[in-house]
Coordinates of C-alpha atoms in Angstrom, one line a residue:
M13 CA 77.1 146.5 123.7
F14 CA 74.3 144.8 123.0
K15 CA 72.1 145.9 125.9
K16 CA 73.0 149.3 125.3
N17 CA 72.3 149.4 121.6
S18 CA 68.9 148.0 123.0
Y19 CA 68.4 150.7 125.5
F20 CA 69.0 153.1 122.6
K21 CA 66.4 151.7 120.4
I22 CA 63.8 152.2 123.2
Y23 CA 65.0 155.4 124.1
I24 CA 64.3 156.5 120.4
R25 CA 61.3 155.1 119.9
R26 CA 59.9 156.5 123.5
Y27 CA 60.9 160.0 123.0
V28 CA 61.5 160.5 119.4
P29 CA 58.1 161.3 117.1
K30 CA 57.5 158.4 115.1
L31 CA 57.1 160.7 112.0
I32 CA 60.5 161.8 112.6
R33 CA 61.9 158.3 113.2
L34 CA 60.2 156.7 110.1
L35 CA 61.6 159.8 107.6
R36 CA 65.0 159.3 109.5
E37 CA 65.2 155.8 108.5
D38 CA 64.0 156.5 104.8
I39 CA 66.5 158.9 104.3
Y40 CA 69.2 156.9 105.6
I41 CA 68.2 154.0 103.5
N42 CA 67.9 156.1 100.1
L43 CA 70.9 157.8 100.7
M44 CA 72.8 154.2 101.0
R45 CA 71.0 153.3 97.7
M46 CA 72.1 156.1 95.9
V47 CA 75.8 155.4 96.6
G48 CA 75.0 151.4 95.6
K49 CA 75.0 150.1 99.2
R50 CA 72.5 148.3 101.4
T51 CA 72.0 148.8 105.1
N52 CA 71.5 146.0 107.8
L53 CA 67.9 147.5 108.4
L54 CA 66.6 145.4 105.6
T55 CA 66.5 141.7 104.7
M56 CA 65.3 139.3 102.1
K57 CA 62.2 138.7 104.5
E58 CA 60.8 142.2 103.7
F59 CA 59.0 141.9 100.7
P60 CA 57.8 144.1 99.0
I61 CA 60.7 146.3 100.0
T62 CA 64.0 145.0 98.4
L63 CA 67.5 145.0 100.2
Y64 CA 68.2 148.4 99.1
G65 CA 64.8 149.9 99.7
E66 CA 63.2 150.1 96.8
N67 CA 59.4 149.4 96.5
A68 CA 58.3 146.1 94.3
F69 CA 55.1 147.8 94.0
F70 CA 56.6 150.4 91.9
M71 CA 59.1 148.9 90.0
Y72 CA 58.3 147.9 86.5
P73 CA 59.4 144.8 86.7
F74 CA 60.6 144.3 90.1
K75 CA 62.5 140.7 89.1
I76 CA 63.2 139.3 86.0
L77 CA 63.6 135.3 86.0
K78 CA 65.3 133.2 83.5
T79 CA 63.3 130.6 81.8
K80 CA 63.8 127.6 79.6
N81 CA 62.5 129.9 76.9
G82 CA 64.2 133.1 77.8
S83 CA 63.1 135.4 80.7
E84 CA 60.3 136.4 82.5
E85 CA 59.4 139.9 83.8
Y86 CA 57.3 139.8 86.8
F87 CA 54.8 142.8 88.5
A88 CA 53.7 143.4 91.8
Q89 CA 50.4 145.0 92.4
F90 CA 48.1 145.5 95.4
Y91 CA 45.5 143.0 95.8
G92 CA 42.1 143.4 97.9
E93 CA 43.1 146.7 99.2
A94 CA 41.2 149.7 99.1
T95 CA 43.8 152.3 100.2
T96 CA 47.2 152.0 100.3
T97 CA 49.7 154.8 99.0
D98 CA 48.0 157.8 100.2
Y99 CA 48.2 156.3 103.8
T100 CA 51.4 154.7 104.2
T101 CA 54.5 156.5 105.8
S102 CA 57.2 154.1 106.4
K103 CA 58.8 151.9 103.9
R104 CA 58.1 148.8 106.0
G105 CA 54.4 150.0 106.3
Y106 CA 54.2 148.2 102.8
L107 CA 54.6 144.9 104.5
N108 CA 51.1 145.0 105.5
Y109 CA 49.5 145.0 102.1
T110 CA 48.7 142.0 100.0
S111 CA 50.4 141.8 96.7
E112 CA 49.4 140.1 93.4
I113 CA 52.1 138.7 91.3
L114 CA 51.7 138.0 87.5
S115 CA 54.5 137.9 84.8
G116 CA 53.8 140.4 81.8
K117 CA 54.8 143.4 80.1
F118 CA 54.8 147.1 81.2
I119 CA 53.8 149.4 78.2
K120 CA 53.3 153.1 77.4
K121 CA 51.9 152.7 74.1
S122 CA 49.7 150.5 72.3
Y123 CA 50.5 147.0 72.4
N124 CA 49.1 144.2 70.5
L125 CA 48.6 140.4 71.0
N126 CA 46.5 137.4 69.7
V127 CA 44.8 135.0 71.8
E128 CA 43.6 131.5 70.3
S129 CA 40.9 130.8 72.5
S130 CA 38.6 132.8 75.3
S131 CA 40.9 134.3 77.7
I132 CA 41.3 136.9 80.5
L133 CA 43.8 139.6 80.0
P134 CA 45.0 141.1 83.4
I135 CA 45.6 145.1 83.0
S136 CA 47.3 147.6 85.6
I137 CA 47.6 151.1 85.3
V138 CA 50.5 152.3 87.3
N139 CA 50.7 155.4 89.6
N140 CA 53.4 155.7 92.5
K141 CA 52.2 158.8 93.8
I142 CA 48.6 158.3 94.9
D143 CA 45.6 155.8 95.2
G144 CA 43.7 156.9 91.8
K145 CA 40.3 155.4 90.7
N146 CA 40.3 157.6 87.4
A147 CA 42.5 156.0 84.9
T148 CA 41.3 154.6 81.5
V149 CA 42.7 152.4 79.1
S150 CA 41.2 151.4 75.4
V151 CA 41.1 147.7 74.3
Y152 CA 40.4 146.7 70.8
S153 CA 39.5 143.7 69.7
D154 CA 37.6 141.6 66.7
V155 CA 34.3 142.2 68.6
G156 CA 35.0 146.1 68.9
K157 CA 36.5 148.9 70.7
Y158 CA 36.1 149.3 74.5
V159 CA 37.1 152.5 76.8
L160 CA 37.5 151.4 80.4
R161 CA 37.3 154.4 82.4
N162 CA 37.5 155.2 86.3
L163 CA 39.7 151.9 86.8
K164 CA 41.5 151.5 90.3
E165 CA 45.0 152.0 90.0
N166 CA 48.1 149.5 90.8
R167 CA 45.6 146.7 91.2
F168 CA 45.0 144.1 88.2
H169 CA 41.6 144.3 86.3
Y170 CA 40.7 140.7 84.7
V171 CA 39.3 141.9 81.3
P172 CA 37.9 139.0 78.9
I173 CA 39.1 139.0 75.5
S174 CA 39.6 136.8 72.1
G175 CA 41.0 136.7 68.9
H176 CA 43.2 140.1 68.3
V177 CA 43.6 142.7 70.8
S178 CA 45.0 145.9 71.0
V179 CA 45.7 147.6 74.2
R180 CA 46.4 151.3 75.0
P181 CA 46.8 153.1 78.1
H182 CA 45.6 156.9 78.3
N183 CA 48.2 158.3 81.1
K184 CA 51.7 158.9 80.4
K185 CA 52.8 156.7 83.1
G186 CA 52.0 153.7 81.4
C187 CA 50.4 150.1 82.3
I188 CA 51.0 146.4 83.2
V189 CA 49.8 143.7 80.7
G190 CA 49.8 140.4 82.2
K191 CA 50.1 137.2 80.2
P192 CA 46.5 136.1 79.0
I193 CA 44.9 133.2 81.0
K194 CA 42.9 130.9 79.1
T195 CA 39.4 130.7 80.4
I196 CA 38.9 127.1 79.4
Q197 CA 41.0 124.1 79.7
V198 CA 42.6 123.6 75.8
R199 CA 45.3 120.8 76.9
K200 CA 44.0 117.5 78.9
T201 CA 45.3 116.9 82.4
S202 CA 45.2 113.5 84.4
K203 CA 43.5 115.7 87.4
K204 CA 41.5 118.6 87.4
L205 CA 42.6 119.9 90.8
V206 CA 46.2 119.3 92.5
L207 CA 46.4 120.9 95.7
S208 CA 49.4 121.2 97.9
I209 CA 48.5 122.5 101.4
F210 CA 51.6 123.7 103.4
I211 CA 51.1 124.3 107.3
D212 CA 54.4 125.7 108.5
G213 CA 56.0 123.9 111.4
L214 CA 53.4 120.9 111.2
A215 CA 55.3 118.8 113.6
G216 CA 55.0 114.9 113.3
S217 CA 56.2 114.1 116.8
I218 CA 53.1 116.1 118.3
F219 CA 50.9 113.0 117.0
D220 CA 53.0 110.6 119.0
S221 CA 51.8 112.0 121.9
H222 CA 48.5 113.4 120.9
S223 CA 45.8 111.9 118.8
F224 CA 45.6 113.2 115.3
D225 CA 41.8 112.6 115.2
E226 CA 41.2 114.8 118.0
I227 CA 43.5 117.7 117.0
M228 CA 42.7 117.6 113.5
P229 CA 39.6 115.7 113.2
N230 CA 38.3 117.2 109.9
T231 CA 41.6 116.6 108.1
S232 CA 42.1 113.0 109.7
K233 CA 38.2 112.2 107.9
Y234 CA 39.3 113.9 104.7
F235 CA 42.9 111.8 104.7
K236 CA 41.0 108.7 105.8
K237 CA 41.8 106.5 102.7
G238 CA 44.8 108.3 101.8
S239 CA 48.5 108.0 102.5
L240 CA 49.6 109.5 105.7
Y241 CA 53.3 109.5 106.3
F242 CA 53.3 110.6 110.4
N243 CA 57.1 109.5 110.1
G244 CA 58.2 112.0 107.3
Y245 CA 61.4 114.4 108.0
S246 CA 61.9 117.6 106.7
S247 CA 65.1 117.6 104.7
S248 CA 66.1 120.9 107.2
N249 CA 65.1 122.4 110.5
W250 CA 64.3 125.9 108.7
P251 CA 61.9 126.8 105.9
L252 CA 64.4 129.0 103.8
A253 CA 66.4 125.6 103.4
S254 CA 63.3 122.7 103.5
V255 CA 60.7 124.9 101.5
A256 CA 63.0 125.1 98.6
T257 CA 63.5 121.1 99.0
L258 CA 59.5 120.7 98.5
F259 CA 59.5 122.9 95.4
S260 CA 62.4 121.1 93.9
G261 CA 62.8 117.5 95.3
L262 CA 66.8 118.3 96.0
Y263 CA 68.7 118.3 99.2
P264 CA 69.9 121.5 100.4
I265 CA 73.3 121.0 99.3
N266 CA 72.0 120.9 96.0
H267 CA 69.6 123.4 95.4
K268 CA 71.6 125.9 97.3
M269 CA 68.9 127.9 99.2
Y270 CA 70.8 128.5 102.6
D271 CA 72.1 132.1 102.8
S272 CA 69.7 134.2 104.6
E273 CA 71.8 137.1 104.4
N274 CA 72.1 137.7 100.7
E275 CA 69.8 138.0 97.7
I276 CA 69.4 134.4 96.4
T277 CA 66.9 132.9 93.6
I278 CA 65.5 129.6 93.6
G279 CA 65.4 127.5 90.4
E280 CA 68.0 128.9 88.6
N281 CA 69.5 125.6 87.2
Y282 CA 66.8 123.3 88.3
K283 CA 63.1 123.1 87.9
L284 CA 60.3 123.9 90.3
I285 CA 56.9 122.4 91.2
S286 CA 55.1 125.1 89.3
E287 CA 57.2 124.5 86.1
Y288 CA 56.1 120.8 86.0
F289 CA 52.5 121.7 86.5
S290 CA 52.4 124.6 84.1
E291 CA 54.5 123.0 81.3
A292 CA 51.7 119.7 82.1
G293 CA 48.9 122.4 81.0
Y294 CA 47.5 123.3 84.5
L295 CA 46.6 126.9 85.5
T296 CA 49.4 127.2 88.5
G297 CA 48.4 129.6 91.4
Q298 CA 49.6 130.2 94.8
I299 CA 48.7 132.0 97.9
C300 CA 51.5 132.5 100.5
S301 CA 52.4 134.4 103.7
N302 CA 55.8 132.7 104.7
F303 CA 58.4 135.4 104.7
R304 CA 61.1 132.8 103.9
K305 CA 59.1 131.8 100.6
N306 CA 58.4 135.6 99.2
P307 CA 58.5 136.6 95.8
M308 CA 61.7 138.1 96.1
Y309 CA 63.3 134.8 96.1
G310 CA 61.7 134.1 92.9
Y311 CA 59.2 131.8 94.2
M312 CA 56.6 133.0 91.6
K313 CA 58.4 131.5 88.9
G314 CA 56.2 128.9 86.8
F315 CA 53.1 130.3 88.7
D316 CA 50.5 132.1 86.5
R317 CA 49.0 134.0 89.6
T318 CA 50.8 134.6 92.8
I319 CA 49.0 135.9 96.1
Y320 CA 51.2 137.1 99.0
K321 CA 51.0 139.0 102.2
R322 CA 53.5 138.5 104.9
N323 CA 51.5 137.0 108.0
M324 CA 48.4 136.1 106.1
G325 CA 46.0 134.1 108.3
C326 CA 44.6 130.7 107.3
S327 CA 41.2 132.1 107.0
D328 CA 42.1 134.7 104.2
V329 CA 44.1 132.1 102.7
I330 CA 41.4 129.5 102.4
T331 CA 39.1 132.4 101.1
N332 CA 41.4 133.5 98.4
A333 CA 41.8 129.8 97.2
I334 CA 38.1 129.5 96.8
E335 CA 37.8 132.8 95.1
H336 CA 40.9 131.5 92.6
L337 CA 39.1 128.1 92.0
R338 CA 35.6 129.8 91.3
A339 CA 37.3 132.4 88.9
F340 CA 39.2 129.8 87.0
N341 CA 36.9 126.8 87.1
G342 CA 37.1 126.0 83.8
R343 CA 40.7 125.0 84.1
S344 CA 42.6 122.5 85.5
N345 CA 44.5 124.0 88.3
F346 CA 47.5 123.4 90.6
L347 CA 47.1 125.8 93.8
W348 CA 49.8 126.0 96.5
L349 CA 48.4 127.4 99.9
T350 CA 50.7 128.2 102.7
L351 CA 49.3 128.2 106.2
F352 CA 51.4 130.4 108.6
D353 CA 49.8 130.4 111.7
T354 CA 51.5 128.1 113.7
H355 CA 54.8 130.0 113.1
H356 CA 54.0 132.7 115.5
F357 CA 50.8 134.7 116.4
L358 CA 50.3 136.4 113.5
N359 CA 48.4 139.5 114.9
G360 CA 50.6 139.8 117.9
L361 CA 48.4 137.6 119.9
P362 CA 46.3 134.5 119.2
D363 CA 42.7 134.8 117.7
I364 CA 39.7 134.7 119.6
S365 CA 38.5 131.4 119.2
I366 CA 41.7 130.4 120.9
Q367 CA 41.9 133.0 123.7
T368 CA 38.5 132.1 124.6
S369 CA 39.6 128.2 124.7
I370 CA 42.7 128.2 126.8
D371 CA 43.1 128.7 130.6
I372 CA 44.3 131.8 132.3
D373 CA 47.7 130.7 132.7
L374 CA 48.3 130.3 129.2
H375 CA 47.8 134.0 128.8
D376 CA 51.2 134.8 130.0
Y377 CA 53.6 134.9 127.1
S378 CA 56.6 135.7 129.3
D379 CA 58.5 132.5 127.7
K380 CA 61.8 133.5 126.0
K381 CA 61.3 134.8 122.6
S382 CA 63.2 132.4 120.4
K383 CA 62.4 131.1 116.8
S384 CA 60.1 127.8 117.0
V385 CA 63.0 125.6 116.0
H386 CA 65.3 127.1 118.2
S387 CA 63.5 127.2 121.4
S388 CA 63.2 124.9 124.4
Y389 CA 60.6 122.9 125.8
S390 CA 57.4 124.8 127.0
K391 CA 54.2 123.1 128.0
K392 CA 52.1 126.5 127.4
K393 CA 53.6 126.7 123.8
T394 CA 52.8 123.2 123.1
M395 CA 49.2 123.8 124.4
I396 CA 48.8 127.0 122.3
Y397 CA 50.1 125.2 119.3
I398 CA 47.7 122.4 119.7
E399 CA 44.8 125.1 119.5
E400 CA 46.4 126.5 116.7
L401 CA 46.3 123.4 114.8
K402 CA 42.5 122.9 115.6
K403 CA 42.0 126.5 114.2
I404 CA 43.3 125.5 111.1
D405 CA 41.8 122.2 111.0
F406 CA 38.3 124.4 111.3
Y407 CA 39.1 126.1 108.3
L408 CA 40.4 123.4 106.2
K409 CA 37.1 121.8 106.4
I410 CA 35.5 124.8 104.5
L411 CA 38.0 123.9 101.7
F412 CA 37.6 120.2 101.9
D413 CA 33.8 120.8 101.5
Y414 CA 34.2 123.0 98.6
I415 CA 36.3 120.2 96.7
N416 CA 33.8 117.4 97.8
N417 CA 31.1 119.6 96.0
Q418 CA 32.8 120.7 92.9
Y419 CA 35.1 117.8 92.0
G420 CA 34.8 113.9 91.8
D421 CA 37.3 111.7 94.1
D422 CA 39.4 110.9 90.8
E423 CA 39.7 114.4 89.6
V424 CA 41.7 115.6 92.4
V425 CA 44.8 115.0 94.4
V426 CA 45.3 116.9 97.7
S427 CA 48.5 116.6 99.8
I428 CA 49.7 118.2 103.1
C429 CA 53.6 119.1 103.8
S430 CA 55.8 121.1 106.1
D431 CA 59.0 122.5 106.5
H432 CA 60.1 121.2 109.9
G433 CA 58.9 120.5 113.7
Q434 CA 58.7 122.5 116.8
G435 CA 61.9 122.7 119.4
Y436 CA 59.1 123.5 122.4
I437 CA 57.5 120.3 121.9
G438 CA 60.5 117.9 122.9
D439 CA 63.2 118.1 125.6
S440 CA 66.3 117.8 123.3
S441 CA 68.3 121.0 122.3
D442 CA 70.1 119.2 119.2
M443 CA 69.2 120.9 116.0
L444 CA 68.7 117.7 114.7
A445 CA 66.7 116.1 117.4
E446 CA 63.3 114.5 115.9
H447 CA 60.8 116.6 117.2
R448 CA 62.4 119.5 115.5
I449 CA 62.4 117.5 112.3
K450 CA 59.7 115.3 111.8
A451 CA 57.1 116.8 109.3
P452 CA 54.7 114.5 108.1
L453 CA 53.3 114.1 104.5
F454 CA 49.8 113.3 103.5
F455 CA 48.6 112.7 100.2
K456 CA 45.0 111.8 98.9
S457 CA 43.8 110.9 95.4
S458 CA 42.1 107.9 94.0
E459 CA 45.5 106.2 93.6
T460 CA 46.7 106.6 97.0
N461 CA 46.8 103.5 99.3
K462 CA 46.9 103.4 103.3
V463 CA 50.4 103.1 104.4
K464 CA 52.1 100.8 107.1
D465 CA 52.3 102.3 110.4
G466 CA 56.4 103.6 110.9
S467 CA 56.6 104.0 107.0
Y468 CA 59.3 106.5 106.4
A469 CA 59.3 109.8 104.1
C470 CA 61.4 112.5 103.5
G471 CA 60.9 116.3 102.2
V472 CA 63.0 115.3 98.9
D473 CA 60.1 112.6 98.1
Y474 CA 57.0 115.1 98.1
L475 CA 57.5 116.6 94.7
P476 CA 58.6 112.9 92.9
S477 CA 55.4 111.3 94.9
L478 CA 52.9 114.6 93.9
L479 CA 53.9 114.3 90.1
E480 CA 53.2 110.6 90.0
L481 CA 50.0 110.9 91.5
S482 CA 49.2 113.7 89.0
G483 CA 50.1 111.5 86.1
I484 CA 53.1 113.5 85.2
K485 CA 56.2 111.6 84.0
T486 CA 59.5 112.8 84.7
A487 CA 63.2 111.3 84.7
G488 CA 63.9 109.9 88.2
C489 CA 67.3 111.3 88.2
L490 CA 65.9 114.9 88.3
F491 CA 65.5 114.3 92.0
D492 CA 67.4 113.1 95.4
G493 CA 64.1 111.8 96.3
V494 CA 62.0 109.1 95.2
S495 CA 58.0 108.5 94.5
L496 CA 56.5 107.1 97.9
L497 CA 53.7 105.2 95.5
S498 CA 56.4 103.2 94.0
S499 CA 59.3 102.9 96.6
N500 CA 59.1 102.2 100.2
R501 CA 62.1 104.1 102.4
K502 CA 63.8 102.6 105.2
S503 CA 65.4 105.5 106.5
S504 CA 65.2 109.6 106.2
F505 CA 67.8 112.4 106.0
S506 CA 68.1 115.7 107.3
E507 CA 70.8 118.4 107.1
V508 CA 71.5 121.8 108.8
I509 CA 73.2 124.6 106.6
Y510 CA 73.8 127.9 108.2
I511 CA 76.3 130.3 106.8
N512 CA 79.2 130.7 109.5
D513 CA 78.0 127.9 111.6
Y514 CA 79.0 124.1 111.9
Y515 CA 77.4 121.9 109.2
R516 CA 75.3 118.8 110.6
T517 CA 73.4 116.0 109.0
A518 CA 71.3 113.1 110.6
M519 CA 70.3 109.7 109.3
Y520 CA 67.3 108.0 111.0
D521 CA 65.8 104.5 110.8
D522 CA 63.8 102.2 113.2
D523 CA 66.9 101.3 115.1
Y524 CA 69.6 104.1 114.7
I525 CA 70.4 107.9 114.5
V526 CA 73.7 108.4 112.6
K527 CA 75.1 112.1 112.8
F528 CA 77.7 114.3 111.4
V529 CA 78.9 117.3 112.6
S530 CA 81.7 119.5 110.9
R531 CA 84.7 120.3 112.7
N532 CA 84.6 123.8 111.5
K533 CA 82.2 126.5 110.3
I534 CA 81.1 126.8 106.8
L535 CA 80.4 129.9 104.5
S536 CA 79.0 127.8 101.8
D537 CA 78.1 124.1 100.8
K538 CA 81.8 124.1 99.1
D539 CA 83.5 124.5 102.4
I540 CA 81.7 120.9 103.7
D541 CA 84.2 118.2 104.2
Y542 CA 82.8 115.0 105.3
D543 CA 86.4 113.7 106.0
N544 CA 86.9 116.7 108.6
G545 CA 84.2 116.3 111.5
E546 CA 82.7 114.0 113.9
Y547 CA 80.4 110.8 113.2
S548 CA 78.3 109.7 116.0
L549 CA 75.7 106.7 116.5
Y550 CA 73.0 106.9 118.7
T551 CA 70.3 104.0 119.4
K552 CA 66.6 104.9 118.3
Q553 CA 65.4 104.2 121.7
G554 CA 66.7 106.0 124.6
M555 CA 69.1 107.8 122.4
I556 CA 72.1 106.0 124.0
K557 CA 75.4 106.8 122.0
M558 CA 77.5 103.8 121.0
D559 CA 81.2 103.7 121.4
H560 CA 83.0 103.3 118.2
S561 CA 85.8 100.9 119.8
T562 CA 83.5 98.4 121.4
S563 CA 80.7 98.5 118.5
P564 CA 81.3 96.8 115.1
I565 CA 78.1 97.7 114.0
A566 CA 78.7 101.6 114.9
N567 CA 81.7 101.5 112.4
I568 CA 80.1 99.7 109.7
L569 CA 76.7 102.2 109.8
I570 CA 78.9 104.9 110.1
D571 CA 80.8 103.8 107.1
Q572 CA 77.8 103.5 105.3
Y573 CA 76.5 106.9 106.2
K574 CA 79.4 108.5 105.1
D575 CA 79.3 107.1 101.7
I576 CA 75.7 108.0 101.0
L577 CA 76.7 111.5 101.9
C578 CA 79.8 112.0 99.8
K579 CA 77.4 110.5 96.9
R580 CA 74.7 112.8 97.6
R581 CA 76.5 116.1 95.6
R582 CA 75.4 117.0 92.1

């Protein structure tokens, strides 16, 4: 059946004109939406297109998120794009555009506000038909009246304001007015810059066999006096679950972000990293390219500004980051950057700097296609992966140099984190094998100290550690993890939750790996029963399975592990 469907799709693509195919798909999606149904053609990964085929660029707002003070409306507009609407035929064509996402209000008549200090007001004139550039808006302030003409539509314009302000659009379609952004720091913060650099699939195991100094020399030099946890473990083996852990400090079983098929929203009953820094007085921003962390999941919550484009390359991410810091250099900033280049070839093939540096046999891409965490060992993929890390390191140096030139050592906290390892750098097919799970954590600030080789860290430790380094105090009971500044881990933990699959967990320490696999497939975390499954114990060296009946230590460790599992639920 699978082959027949594949051949049918190939036939359609080959012989049916493209315009007809695209129109057919759009008509089908729109008809299904009219009767309140979704199709299997669209998933949560395809922002700005929703599950029902709507376009977030032309939804006002596209998402409403609950906050402790009520709710926030979020709007997506084009960013850094000269032409869009006039040149896009297919719904999926909008995946190729960069979006800028802000919270604010949609207005059709005069809108009044007061700002206490010098600020920037984002304004976008909407138009879902064409890419116009003749929009007009009037801005009245204590200083005077300004009529701003020939504005590019569907883009945020950042207008300086102060005091009492009134905004009036001149068209009938209305405009979006974002929340004012203060240009000077009003509330004192411990740091001027807190930077989270997320490198997708940064596998800790690659540094067991290859030198960190050789693969990422610039990163190694920058973090030389920092805390480097090469024995860091991701809280899961895929980004939907593990990135949510980095954002919340909670295990997947507690943050509930593991359903890839249906609409789910992060942070509905718990606080996110962006909210902690926003409440502490930081201007919060993120530049992201990971489709499992796209705005439809609610990842713009707590951020003053979000730039998102699926498959954005590291060079663009770092350029946008520096541009953001230059624009808001009068503020203390928390900035999250996603570097996605190691996930797959973002442009369909390696960048030219990589193509020209590898041997001819590495230009053969005939390895079976599979997700990185599910793939089996491949020497070719491993060698290209190393080259991708070298490229990321090259561009990180540009960012590190900018930080060194603009900030003092005691003014910054810089960190590197990741979501999982890589299946193709090791032999084991086990979903919880270390080469799939190990994901290092790096921290650098004036407060960090060099850690011992082999020190453990876990994804749930990232947020409490970053907050303590940034001088933000929280209650310890908020997190499943601990701050690595004040605690020493002796083991790490990971779990794998997929809908309609077996639940798996593992705990890793210096000597043993303890594992649990559920006897039945699960539909949610409520189906997980730690009394109904198989426990096993392996030696860390050689992965030798220990027999329960002949090894007392096996039974003791498994009982201890089971007790830990049962106490993790919130």
